[in-house]
Amino acid sequence: MRARLREWVLRIRGTFARRNDEVEEELRFHLEMAEAEAMRRGASVREARLQAGGLAQAAEEARDQSAFRGAADFLRDARLSVRSLAKQPQFTAVAVISLALGIGANTAMFSVINAAFLRPLRYAGPERLISAAEYNPKLDISTVIMPDFAAWKLHNQTFEQIEAYGRTLGRNLTAPDMAAERVQVGHVTPGFFAMLGIRPQIGRDFEPGESVAGRNAVVLISDSLWRNYFQAQRDMPGKGIFLGGAPYTVIGVMPPNFVYPDSDDEDQAALWAPDAVNAADSVPSHGRQDVFVIGRLKPGITLEQARANLETITRGMDGKYPRPIDSAHAASSARVLPLQEHLAGSYRMAIFVLMGAVGCILLIVCANVANLSLARSFAREREIAIRAAIGASRFRVARLLLAESLVLAAAGGILGTSVAYWTASVLGFLLPATIPRPIPVDLRVLGFAAVCSLGTAVLFGLAPSLRASKLDLNGALKEGGTHGTSRRNRWRLRESLAVAQLALCLVLLVGAGLLIRTFVNLLSVRVGFDPQKVLLASLQLQPRKLYGPDRQRDFARRVLGAVQALPGIESAALTSEPPVAASVIFPRIGFQVEGEAETGAVIYTTSVTEDYFRVLRIGMLQGRSFDEGDREGREQVIVLSRSAARILFQNRNPEGRRVLEPNPFGGQRNRWTVVGVVGDVRHEGLEGAVWPEIFRPLAQAPAGDLSLAVRAFSDPSSLAPAIRKAVGSIDRGQPVFGVETVEALLSNSVAQRRQRAVLLGTFASLSLLVTIVGIYGVMAYSVTRRTHEIGVRIAMGARRRDVLTMVVGEGLVMAAIGVAIGVLLSLVLTRVLEGLLFGLGPRDKMTYAIVSLVLVLATSLASYAPASRATRTDPIRALRHE
Amino acid sequence: MPNKEKADVLQGTLDLMILQTVSALGPLHGYAVAHRLEQVSNGALQVNMGTLYPGLLRLEQRGFIRAQWKRTENNRRARYYSITAAGRRRLDTEKAEWSRMASIMQILLLEESR
């Protein structure tokens, strides 16, 4: 075998090494020499030529030696295959289309994996870039606190460079003579961009030491901010701007398409400031500063060495400064991941689940085409037997059938790859923003498609080929291939293929079912208010120093007045925390009912204007809402949410009772009187928990972070420009941001889940379709083959129902076995879906039941058509069939 | 298929003959090889092109000889074949094998019949 392979390799090399004209030139030289010799000796030239042999013949023989003779044979086989496939367009179409689906889906998914994990990141020396964190397995969180990072930077021996970045933070951007704009600001250590090998397209990078207070009022801006907001001014560096009211100098513009590592689409940084420590006013008094750490390993250092190094440094710092969750921190340990892996992090799961799904589809398709080809090869037994009888070797016959498989797979592969080429860009939502779009279909992806097609051909082509090469000539020729008697073992193969299809299909259907039910569960979550026709818009009064409580109150009153005066508005209110789209805020601990023991209740506080509950149509359960009279200086009143009331008062009546506000600084505590109770509202999308909430009148508890909630008479999104204008007329420096209808917010909050459910649902439906076609094929073939038998049965008095029951029964037996195996497989496999589900477990009985039922129904439908055809068998004709 | 059988037997020996010729006389073009074979066999061995060139090609593909286009004394382009190190090793083993075989045949055909 090896020697043979070597021979082929040599032949192929020979083909390339020498071209035909070279061979001819050499031979002509030989002839001329022979003729010259003959003439010198005085012999006949003709004689000499004869003796040397024919030129054409010799050239042919030399060529035969050189050319890959197998290739010629194979081409002949392929031509033959194309001809015979063209004769059965139905079979060919079904096979090619299902192969195209299978290969296309796999290639498209692979292009996603390729983009996420295999293509090098677009940073300098990407292979040595890592992400480092302290991972706490108990809490499943990765954090690095600033002092730990400082220690790492100072003491490590394993990194060429190690830098950090913080979360992006929203800021109001104002510049002389320009409208205010809400932007996200990223915070990085000064060497961050240099380490990634990214240089500003205009201006300069941060300099070392520029993170020090007093020098850190410099920013780099993103290309899109530069183009869209600053109209691409060339003299950008040196320009002064204000962020949250504080002055900054722009020093440069980052290149286009540079995306801050790790950021989601909605809060991509538009500017970067040179430190990772600047979050003082958004995370009040939490005493900790999380950063994300990226480093470049020294050459030759392994991940494990780097990890151990960081771990040692962290442990050395124990006790030198407080850590946020000191007790839990003991369980943490340093974790070092290749940057690429880290970036794809949370997307990994869904990507691999979907890859598994498309793998399943490909297997189903293989089984399907194998079954179809088997049926076809049975029908061709006679042809094959004749070929074998007139001297074709087993190898030759098997090769012919394999050639057909290859032709089919190649057609499917080419079609599938072009499908993948167009769909790859649609799958962008599966990837984080850091990965450049569109998803490329590169050589690796094409290679995968080729391997996939080839593998498929072998998978589905092997069974028919092997069978054909073992064909019993005598039997096949005698039988004529119309009504087999040796049905038994052939059936077993075809049946098991169909059962395998059913089982895999069930796995996919269960997966899709679970995701779809997850999505339905989410949609049926009650948000606690009427989301229709409500528009939200946010404001953040900056700089904070200038906007004290009085100015906040004043601003709120004027904004609300201006907005309420707009046409098309039914009602409007202000709140410090918008429903559904809450920002990261922290609950307060220690609210206490006056005269009762402190229980450590954890409750969120929200300041709202009088109409808030009316605007959102939050149900008043008890007591009254706020009114004009609940102003500054009057009795301080609160409205509790249902869950807050339960936490503080259990089942007692809260109305008229007093609640003490916690005071972290000790001393005097504010006293609030409960005047009413309202229903619970969801703040963190549909998946988030319900917050226990205490509502206070905005006038009595003013806030700088405000959201407008506006109920419109008709389409609320049309109000956005008017609202921006109204707010701008009051204070130019306060940009309105996050203008969005509640319905859009709700729909966005489940968008990713919807997309995944739709995608897996599509995959599952495709596989169901392919499976039904497969079952139909099996049954139809079986019926045709048994025409004679069925004819006999009918002649002997079998009724229509008996025949129907017999055939459909066979289908149902397959379905039952397939479902049983599929359920077992699903129970094992769907466990990986756990993290993607909401409101149900991976073993949800309902899903399994529905899916199994669907599959059984589909199978009986698929076998009913052939069965009913069987009942119409005319016994006379069937028997004459002999 | 007597023809084919004969060709097969010849193939092995032809390869050996070509190898030996190329090895002994250095770079030679195809015609020179044929000429030489004819010469040493006193005309008994007449190799036609259809046998010779596939043989040369075969040996070249197996890496036993290597070919180069060169100019002849008459300034004609011709492909010159020379033996490679692998070819030399092959020639040695083939030669040994041939002698062994020949002596066996000798014993079998001549001495047994006595």
Coordinates of C-alpha atoms in Angstrom, one line a residue, chain A residues 148-670:
Chain A
D148 CA -2.8 44.2 42.8
F149 CA -2.3 45.3 39.2
A150 CA 0.2 47.9 40.5
A151 CA 2.1 45.1 42.3
W152 CA 2.0 42.9 39.2
K153 CA 3.4 45.7 37.0
L154 CA 6.2 46.4 39.5
H155 CA 7.3 42.9 40.5
N156 CA 6.7 40.5 37.6
Q157 CA 9.5 38.8 35.8
T158 CA 7.5 37.1 33.1
F159 CA 6.0 40.0 31.2
E160 CA 7.6 42.3 28.6
Q161 CA 4.8 44.7 29.3
I162 CA 1.6 44.6 31.4
E163 CA -1.1 47.2 31.1
A164 CA -4.7 47.7 32.4
Y165 CA -7.9 49.2 31.4
G166 CA -11.1 50.1 33.3
R167 CA -14.8 49.9 32.4
T168 CA -16.0 52.6 30.0
L169 CA -18.0 55.4 31.7
G170 CA -20.6 57.7 30.3
R171 CA -19.6 61.3 30.2
N172 CA -21.1 64.5 28.7
L173 CA -18.8 65.8 26.0
T174 CA -18.9 69.5 25.4
A175 CA -16.7 71.6 23.2
P176 CA -16.7 75.3 22.4
D177 CA -19.4 76.2 19.9
M178 CA -20.7 72.6 19.7
A179 CA -23.8 70.8 20.8
A180 CA -23.3 68.6 23.9
E181 CA -22.9 64.9 23.2
R182 CA -23.1 61.8 25.4
V183 CA -20.0 59.7 25.0
Q184 CA -18.4 56.6 26.5
V185 CA -14.9 57.2 27.9
G186 CA -12.4 54.4 28.2
H187 CA -9.6 54.4 30.7
V188 CA -6.3 52.8 30.0
T189 CA -2.8 52.9 31.4
P190 CA -0.5 55.0 29.2
G191 CA 1.4 52.1 27.6
F192 CA -1.8 50.2 26.6
F193 CA -2.0 51.2 23.0
A194 CA 1.8 50.9 22.4
M195 CA 1.6 47.3 23.8
L196 CA -1.1 46.4 21.3
G197 CA 1.0 48.0 18.5
I198 CA -1.8 50.5 17.7
R199 CA -0.7 54.0 17.0
P200 CA -2.9 57.1 16.6
Q201 CA -3.5 58.1 13.0
I202 CA -3.1 61.7 13.9
G203 CA -1.2 63.2 16.9
R204 CA 0.6 61.2 19.5
D205 CA 0.0 58.3 21.9
F206 CA 0.0 58.8 25.7
E207 CA 3.4 59.2 27.3
P208 CA 4.6 57.2 30.3
G209 CA 3.6 59.0 33.5
E210 CA 0.7 60.8 31.9
S211 CA -1.7 59.0 34.2
V212 CA -0.5 61.1 37.1
A213 CA -3.0 63.6 38.4
G214 CA -2.3 67.0 36.9
R215 CA -0.9 65.5 33.7
N216 CA -3.8 63.2 32.9
A217 CA -6.2 65.7 31.4
V218 CA -5.4 64.4 27.9
V219 CA -7.5 62.2 25.6
L220 CA -7.3 60.2 22.4
I221 CA -10.5 60.2 20.4
S222 CA -11.9 57.5 18.2
D223 CA -12.0 57.8 14.4
S224 CA -15.8 57.8 14.3
L225 CA -16.1 60.6 16.9
W226 CA -13.5 62.6 15.0
R227 CA -15.4 62.2 11.7
N228 CA -18.9 62.5 13.0
Y229 CA -18.6 65.0 15.7
F230 CA -15.5 67.0 14.9
Q231 CA -16.0 66.9 11.1
A232 CA -12.6 65.3 10.7
Q233 CA -10.7 68.5 11.5
R234 CA -7.0 68.0 10.6
D235 CA -5.8 70.2 13.5
M236 CA -7.5 68.1 16.1
P237 CA -4.5 67.5 18.4
G238 CA -4.3 70.4 20.9
K239 CA -8.0 71.1 20.8
G240 CA -9.6 71.6 24.2
I241 CA -12.9 69.8 25.1
F242 CA -14.9 69.2 28.3
L243 CA -15.8 65.8 29.7
G244 CA -18.4 66.0 32.4
G245 CA -17.5 69.6 32.7
A246 CA -13.8 69.0 33.3
P247 CA -11.3 70.3 30.7
Y248 CA -9.2 67.9 28.6
T249 CA -6.8 68.3 25.7
V250 CA -7.2 66.1 22.6
I251 CA -3.7 64.7 21.7
G252 CA -4.6 62.4 18.9
V253 CA -7.1 60.4 16.8
M254 CA -7.1 56.6 16.9
P255 CA -7.1 54.6 13.6
P256 CA -10.5 53.6 12.1
N257 CA -12.0 50.3 13.2
F258 CA -10.0 50.3 16.4
V259 CA -12.4 48.8 19.0
Y260 CA -11.6 49.0 22.6
P261 CA -11.0 45.4 23.8
D262 CA -13.9 43.8 25.6
S263 CA -16.6 46.3 24.9
D264 CA -20.1 45.6 23.9
D265 CA -21.6 47.3 20.9
E266 CA -23.5 49.8 22.8
D267 CA -20.8 51.2 25.0
Q268 CA -17.8 51.3 22.7
A269 CA -15.4 54.0 23.9
A270 CA -15.3 57.1 21.8
L271 CA -12.5 58.6 23.8
W272 CA -9.7 57.3 26.0
A273 CA -8.1 58.9 29.0
P274 CA -4.8 57.8 30.3
D275 CA -5.5 55.9 33.5
A276 CA -7.5 53.0 34.7
V277 CA -8.4 54.4 38.0
N278 CA -11.1 57.0 37.1
A279 CA -14.4 55.8 38.3
A280 CA -14.7 57.7 41.6
D281 CA -18.1 59.3 41.0
S282 CA -19.9 56.3 39.4
V283 CA -19.1 53.7 42.0
P284 CA -19.7 55.5 45.2
S285 CA -17.8 54.6 48.3
H286 CA -17.2 51.0 47.3
G287 CA -13.6 51.3 48.0
R288 CA -12.5 49.2 45.1
Q289 CA -11.4 49.7 41.6
D290 CA -11.7 46.8 39.2
V291 CA -9.4 46.8 36.2
F292 CA -8.9 44.4 33.3
V293 CA -5.3 43.4 32.7
I294 CA -3.6 42.6 29.4
G295 CA 0.0 41.7 29.1
R296 CA 2.7 40.7 26.6
L297 CA 4.7 37.7 27.7
K298 CA 8.4 37.6 27.5
P299 CA 9.6 35.3 24.7
G300 CA 9.7 31.6 25.9
I301 CA 7.5 32.2 28.9
T302 CA 4.6 29.8 29.2
L303 CA 1.1 30.7 30.4
E304 CA 1.6 28.6 33.5
Q305 CA 4.9 30.4 34.4
A306 CA 3.2 33.7 34.0
R307 CA 0.3 32.6 36.1
A308 CA 2.5 31.3 38.9
N309 CA 4.5 34.5 38.9
L310 CA 1.4 36.7 39.3
E311 CA -0.1 34.3 41.9
T312 CA 3.1 34.6 44.0
I313 CA 3.0 38.4 43.8
T314 CA -0.7 38.6 44.8
R315 CA -0.1 36.3 47.7
G316 CA 2.8 38.4 48.8
M317 CA 0.5 41.4 49.0
D318 CA -2.1 39.7 51.2
G319 CA -2.8 41.9 54.2
K320 CA -1.0 44.9 52.8
Y321 CA -4.2 46.5 51.7
P322 CA -7.9 45.6 52.0
R323 CA -9.4 43.6 49.2
P324 CA -13.1 44.0 48.3
I325 CA -14.4 40.6 49.4
D326 CA -11.6 39.6 51.6
S327 CA -13.0 36.3 52.8
A328 CA -14.0 35.2 49.3
H329 CA -10.7 36.5 47.9
A330 CA -8.8 33.6 49.6
A331 CA -10.5 31.3 47.1
S332 CA -9.3 33.4 44.1
S333 CA -6.2 32.6 42.1
A334 CA -4.5 34.2 39.2
R335 CA -5.8 33.1 35.8
V336 CA -4.0 33.8 32.6
L337 CA -5.6 33.2 29.2
P338 CA -4.5 33.9 25.6
L339 CA -6.1 37.3 24.8
Q340 CA -7.9 35.8 21.9
E341 CA -9.7 33.2 24.0
H342 CA -10.5 35.9 26.6
L343 CA -12.1 38.2 24.0
A344 CA -14.4 35.5 22.6
G345 CA -15.1 34.5 26.2
S346 CA -18.8 34.8 26.7
Y347 CA -19.6 34.1 23.1
R348 CA -17.7 30.8 23.1
M349 CA -20.6 28.7 24.5
A350 CA -23.2 29.7 21.9
I351 CA -20.7 29.3 19.1
F352 CA -19.7 25.8 20.0
V353 CA -23.3 24.8 20.7
L354 CA -24.2 25.9 17.2
M355 CA -21.1 24.3 15.7
G356 CA -22.3 21.0 17.4
A357 CA -25.7 21.6 15.9
V358 CA -24.5 22.0 12.3
G359 CA -22.2 19.0 12.9
C360 CA -25.4 17.1 13.7
I361 CA -27.0 18.4 10.5
L362 CA -24.1 17.2 8.4
L363 CA -24.4 13.7 10.0
I364 CA -28.1 13.7 9.3
V365 CA -27.4 14.7 5.7
C366 CA -24.8 12.1 5.3
A367 CA -27.1 9.4 6.6
N368 CA -29.8 10.7 4.3
V369 CA -27.7 10.7 1.2
A370 CA -26.2 7.4 2.1
N371 CA -29.7 6.0 2.3
L372 CA -30.7 7.5 -1.0
S373 CA -27.6 6.2 -2.7
L374 CA -28.1 2.8 -1.1
A375 CA -31.6 2.7 -2.5
R376 CA -30.2 3.7 -5.9
S377 CA -27.5 1.2 -5.8
F378 CA -30.0 -1.6 -5.0
A379 CA -31.9 -0.5 -8.0
R380 CA -28.7 -0.6 -10.0
E381 CA -27.7 -4.0 -8.8
R382 CA -28.3 -5.5 -12.2
E383 CA -26.1 -2.9 -13.9
I384 CA -23.4 -3.4 -11.4
A385 CA -23.7 -7.1 -11.6
I386 CA -23.2 -6.9 -15.4
R387 CA -20.2 -4.7 -15.0
A388 CA -18.7 -7.2 -12.5
A389 CA -19.7 -10.1 -14.7
I390 CA -17.9 -8.7 -17.8
G391 CA -14.7 -8.3 -15.8
A392 CA -14.8 -5.1 -13.7
S393 CA -12.9 -5.8 -10.5
R394 CA -14.5 -5.1 -7.1
F395 CA -12.2 -2.3 -6.6
R396 CA -13.3 -0.9 -10.0
V397 CA -17.0 -1.1 -9.1
A398 CA -16.4 0.4 -5.7
R399 CA -14.4 3.2 -7.3
L400 CA -17.1 4.0 -9.7
L401 CA -19.7 4.3 -6.9
L402 CA -17.2 6.4 -4.8
A403 CA -16.7 8.6 -7.8
E404 CA -20.4 9.3 -7.8
S405 CA -20.3 10.2 -4.2
L406 CA -17.4 12.5 -4.8
V407 CA -19.2 14.2 -7.7
L408 CA -22.3 14.7 -5.5
A409 CA -20.2 16.0 -2.6
A410 CA -18.3 18.3 -4.8
A411 CA -21.5 19.8 -6.2
G412 CA -22.9 20.1 -2.8
G413 CA -19.7 21.5 -1.4
I414 CA -19.5 24.2 -4.1
L415 CA -23.1 25.1 -3.7
G416 CA -22.8 25.0 0.1
T417 CA -19.7 27.2 0.1
S418 CA -21.3 29.8 -1.9
V419 CA -24.2 29.8 0.5
A420 CA -21.8 30.1 3.4
Y421 CA -20.0 32.9 1.6
W422 CA -23.2 34.9 1.7
T423 CA -24.4 33.8 5.1
A424 CA -21.2 34.3 7.0
S425 CA -21.8 38.0 7.3
V426 CA -25.2 37.4 8.8
L427 CA -23.7 35.4 11.6
G428 CA -21.8 38.5 12.9
F429 CA -24.0 38.7 15.9
L430 CA -22.4 35.6 17.3
L431 CA -19.2 37.4 17.8
P432 CA -18.0 40.2 20.1
A433 CA -17.4 43.7 18.6
T434 CA -13.7 43.3 18.9
I435 CA -13.6 40.9 16.0
P436 CA -13.5 42.8 12.7
R437 CA -16.5 42.4 10.3
P438 CA -17.4 41.1 7.9
I439 CA -16.5 37.6 8.8
P440 CA -13.9 36.6 6.2
V441 CA -14.2 33.5 4.1
D442 CA -10.5 32.8 3.8
L443 CA -8.4 29.9 2.6
R444 CA -8.7 28.1 5.9
V445 CA -12.5 28.3 5.6
L446 CA -12.4 27.1 2.0
G447 CA -10.0 24.3 3.1
F448 CA -12.5 23.3 5.7
A449 CA -15.3 23.2 3.2
A450 CA -13.2 21.0 0.9
V451 CA -12.3 18.6 3.7
C452 CA -15.9 18.7 4.9
S453 CA -17.1 17.7 1.4
L454 CA -14.5 15.0 1.0
G455 CA -15.3 13.6 4.4
T456 CA -19.0 13.7 3.6
A457 CA -18.4 11.8 0.4
V458 CA -16.5 9.1 2.2
L459 CA -19.1 8.9 4.9
F460 CA -22.1 8.6 2.8
G461 CA -20.4 6.9 -0.2
L462 CA -18.7 4.1 1.8
A463 CA -21.8 2.0 2.6
P464 CA -23.1 1.7 -1.0
S465 CA -19.5 1.2 -2.3
L466 CA -18.7 -1.6 0.1
R467 CA -22.0 -3.2 -0.4
A468 CA -21.7 -3.1 -4.2
S469 CA -18.2 -4.6 -4.1
K470 CA -19.5 -7.6 -2.1
L471 CA -22.5 -8.1 -4.4
D472 CA -23.6 -11.7 -5.0
L473 CA -23.5 -11.8 -8.8
N474 CA -25.6 -14.9 -9.2
G475 CA -28.4 -13.6 -7.0
A476 CA -28.4 -10.1 -8.4
L477 CA -28.5 -11.2 -12.0
K478 CA -31.3 -13.7 -11.4
E479 CA -33.4 -11.5 -9.3
G480 CA -33.1 -8.6 -11.7
G481 CA -33.2 -6.3 -8.7
T482 CA -36.9 -5.8 -8.5
H483 CA -38.1 -7.8 -5.6
G484 CA -35.4 -9.0 -3.2
T485 CA -35.8 -12.0 -1.0
S486 CA -32.5 -11.4 0.8
R487 CA -34.0 -8.3 2.2
R488 CA -33.1 -8.8 5.8
N489 CA -29.6 -7.6 6.1
R490 CA -29.9 -4.8 3.6
W491 CA -32.9 -3.5 5.6
R492 CA -30.9 -3.4 8.7
L493 CA -28.4 -1.0 7.3
R494 CA -31.1 1.3 5.8
E495 CA -33.2 1.2 8.9
S496 CA -30.3 2.0 11.2
L497 CA -29.4 5.0 9.0
A498 CA -32.9 6.2 9.2
V499 CA -33.0 5.7 13.0
A500 CA -29.7 7.5 13.3
Q501 CA -31.2 10.4 11.4
L502 CA -34.2 10.5 13.6
A503 CA -32.1 10.4 16.8
L504 CA -29.9 13.2 15.7
C505 CA -32.8 15.2 14.5
L506 CA -34.5 14.8 17.9
V507 CA -31.3 16.2 19.6
L508 CA -31.5 19.3 17.4
L509 CA -35.2 19.7 17.9
V510 CA -34.8 19.4 21.6
G511 CA -32.0 22.0 21.6
A512 CA -34.0 24.4 19.4
G513 CA -37.1 23.7 21.5
L514 CA -35.3 24.6 24.7
L515 CA -34.0 27.9 23.2
I516 CA -37.4 28.8 21.8
R517 CA -39.2 28.0 25.0
T518 CA -36.5 30.1 26.8
F519 CA -37.4 33.0 24.5
V520 CA -41.1 32.5 25.0
N521 CA -40.6 32.4 28.7
L522 CA -38.8 35.7 28.5
L523 CA -41.5 37.3 26.4
S524 CA -44.1 36.3 29.0
V525 CA -42.2 37.9 31.8
R526 CA -44.4 40.6 33.3
V527 CA -42.4 43.9 33.4
G528 CA -44.9 45.3 35.9
F529 CA -46.0 48.3 33.7
D530 CA -47.4 49.0 30.3
P531 CA -44.5 49.3 27.9
Q532 CA -46.5 50.5 24.9
K533 CA -46.0 54.0 23.6
V534 CA -43.5 54.9 26.3
L535 CA -40.3 56.6 25.4
L536 CA -37.3 56.9 27.7
A537 CA -34.5 59.4 27.5
S538 CA -31.6 59.9 29.9
L539 CA -29.7 62.9 31.3
Q540 CA -26.8 63.1 33.6
L541 CA -26.1 66.5 35.1
Q542 CA -22.4 67.2 34.9
P543 CA -20.2 68.5 36.4
R544 CA -21.5 67.2 39.6
K545 CA -19.9 69.9 41.7
L546 CA -22.0 72.6 40.0
Y547 CA -25.2 70.7 40.2
G548 CA -26.1 70.5 43.8
P549 CA -29.6 69.5 45.1
D550 CA -31.1 72.9 44.4
R551 CA -30.0 73.1 40.8
Q552 CA -31.0 69.5 40.3
R553 CA -34.5 70.3 41.5
D554 CA -34.7 73.4 39.4
F555 CA -33.4 71.6 36.3
A556 CA -35.9 68.7 36.8
R557 CA -38.8 71.1 37.2
R558 CA -37.9 73.1 34.1
V559 CA -37.2 70.0 31.9
L560 CA -40.5 68.4 32.9
G561 CA -42.4 71.6 32.3
A562 CA -40.9 71.9 28.8
V563 CA -41.5 68.3 27.9
Q564 CA -45.0 68.2 29.2
A565 CA -45.8 71.3 27.0
L566 CA -44.8 69.4 23.8
P567 CA -47.6 68.3 21.5
G568 CA -48.3 64.5 21.2
I569 CA -47.5 63.8 24.8
E570 CA -50.1 62.2 27.0
S571 CA -48.0 62.4 30.2
A572 CA -44.4 62.6 31.3
A573 CA -42.4 62.0 34.4
L574 CA -38.8 61.9 35.6
T575 CA -37.1 59.1 37.5
S576 CA -33.6 58.5 38.8
E577 CA -33.7 54.9 37.5
P578 CA -35.4 54.0 34.3
P579 CA -37.4 50.8 34.2
V580 CA -35.9 47.9 32.0
A581 CA -32.7 49.8 31.2
A582 CA -31.2 50.6 34.6
S583 CA -27.6 51.5 34.9
V584 CA -25.3 49.9 37.3
I585 CA -26.5 51.2 40.7
F586 CA -26.1 49.7 44.1
P587 CA -28.9 48.9 46.6
R588 CA -28.7 50.3 50.0
I589 CA -28.5 48.2 53.1
G590 CA -30.2 48.9 56.4
F591 CA -33.6 50.4 55.9
Q592 CA -35.4 50.0 59.1
V593 CA -39.0 50.3 60.3
E594 CA -39.2 52.8 63.0
G595 CA -39.5 51.1 66.4
E596 CA -38.4 47.8 65.0
A597 CA -35.1 45.9 65.0
E598 CA -32.7 46.5 62.1
T599 CA -32.9 43.6 59.7
G600 CA -30.2 44.4 57.2
A601 CA -32.8 44.8 54.4
V602 CA -31.3 45.4 51.0
I603 CA -33.5 47.9 49.0
Y604 CA -33.0 50.1 46.0
T605 CA -34.1 53.7 46.1
T606 CA -35.6 55.6 43.2
S607 CA -36.6 59.3 43.0
V608 CA -39.6 60.0 40.8
T609 CA -42.0 62.9 40.0
E610 CA -45.7 62.8 40.8
D611 CA -46.9 61.3 37.6
Y612 CA -44.4 58.4 37.3
F613 CA -46.8 55.6 38.3
R614 CA -49.5 57.1 36.0
V615 CA -47.1 57.4 33.0
L616 CA -45.9 53.8 33.3
R617 CA -49.3 52.6 34.4
I618 CA -47.8 50.8 37.4
G619 CA -50.6 49.5 39.5
M620 CA -51.3 51.3 42.8
L621 CA -52.0 48.5 45.3
Q622 CA -52.6 50.6 48.3
G623 CA -52.7 54.2 49.6
R624 CA -51.9 57.1 47.4
S625 CA -49.3 58.2 44.8
F626 CA -47.2 61.4 45.2
D627 CA -48.8 64.7 44.5
E628 CA -47.9 68.4 44.2
G629 CA -47.9 68.7 48.0
D630 CA -45.0 66.3 48.5
R631 CA -42.4 69.1 48.2
E632 CA -39.2 70.0 49.9
G633 CA -39.8 70.9 53.5
R634 CA -43.0 69.0 53.8
E635 CA -43.4 65.6 55.5
Q636 CA -41.0 63.2 53.7
V637 CA -43.1 60.5 52.1
I638 CA -42.3 57.2 50.3
V639 CA -44.2 54.7 48.2
L640 CA -43.0 51.1 48.5
S641 CA -42.9 48.5 45.8
R642 CA -44.7 45.3 46.7
S643 CA -41.5 43.4 47.4
A644 CA -40.0 46.2 49.4
A645 CA -43.3 46.3 51.5
R646 CA -43.0 42.5 52.0
I647 CA -39.4 42.8 53.1
L648 CA -40.0 45.6 55.6
F649 CA -43.5 44.8 56.8
Q650 CA -44.2 41.2 55.8
N651 CA -48.0 41.0 55.8
R652 CA -48.7 44.0 58.0
N653 CA -50.2 47.2 56.8
P654 CA -47.4 49.6 56.0
E655 CA -49.5 52.7 55.3
G656 CA -48.7 55.5 57.7
R657 CA -45.7 53.7 59.2
R658 CA -42.3 55.4 59.3
V659 CA -39.1 54.0 57.8
L660 CA -35.6 55.1 58.7
E661 CA -33.1 55.6 55.9
P662 CA -29.6 54.2 56.5
N663 CA -26.9 56.7 57.1
P664 CA -23.4 55.3 56.2
F665 CA -21.8 58.2 58.1
G666 CA -23.7 57.5 61.3
G667 CA -25.7 60.2 63.2
Q668 CA -29.1 61.5 62.2
R669 CA -31.2 59.3 60.0
N670 CA -33.9 60.5 57.6

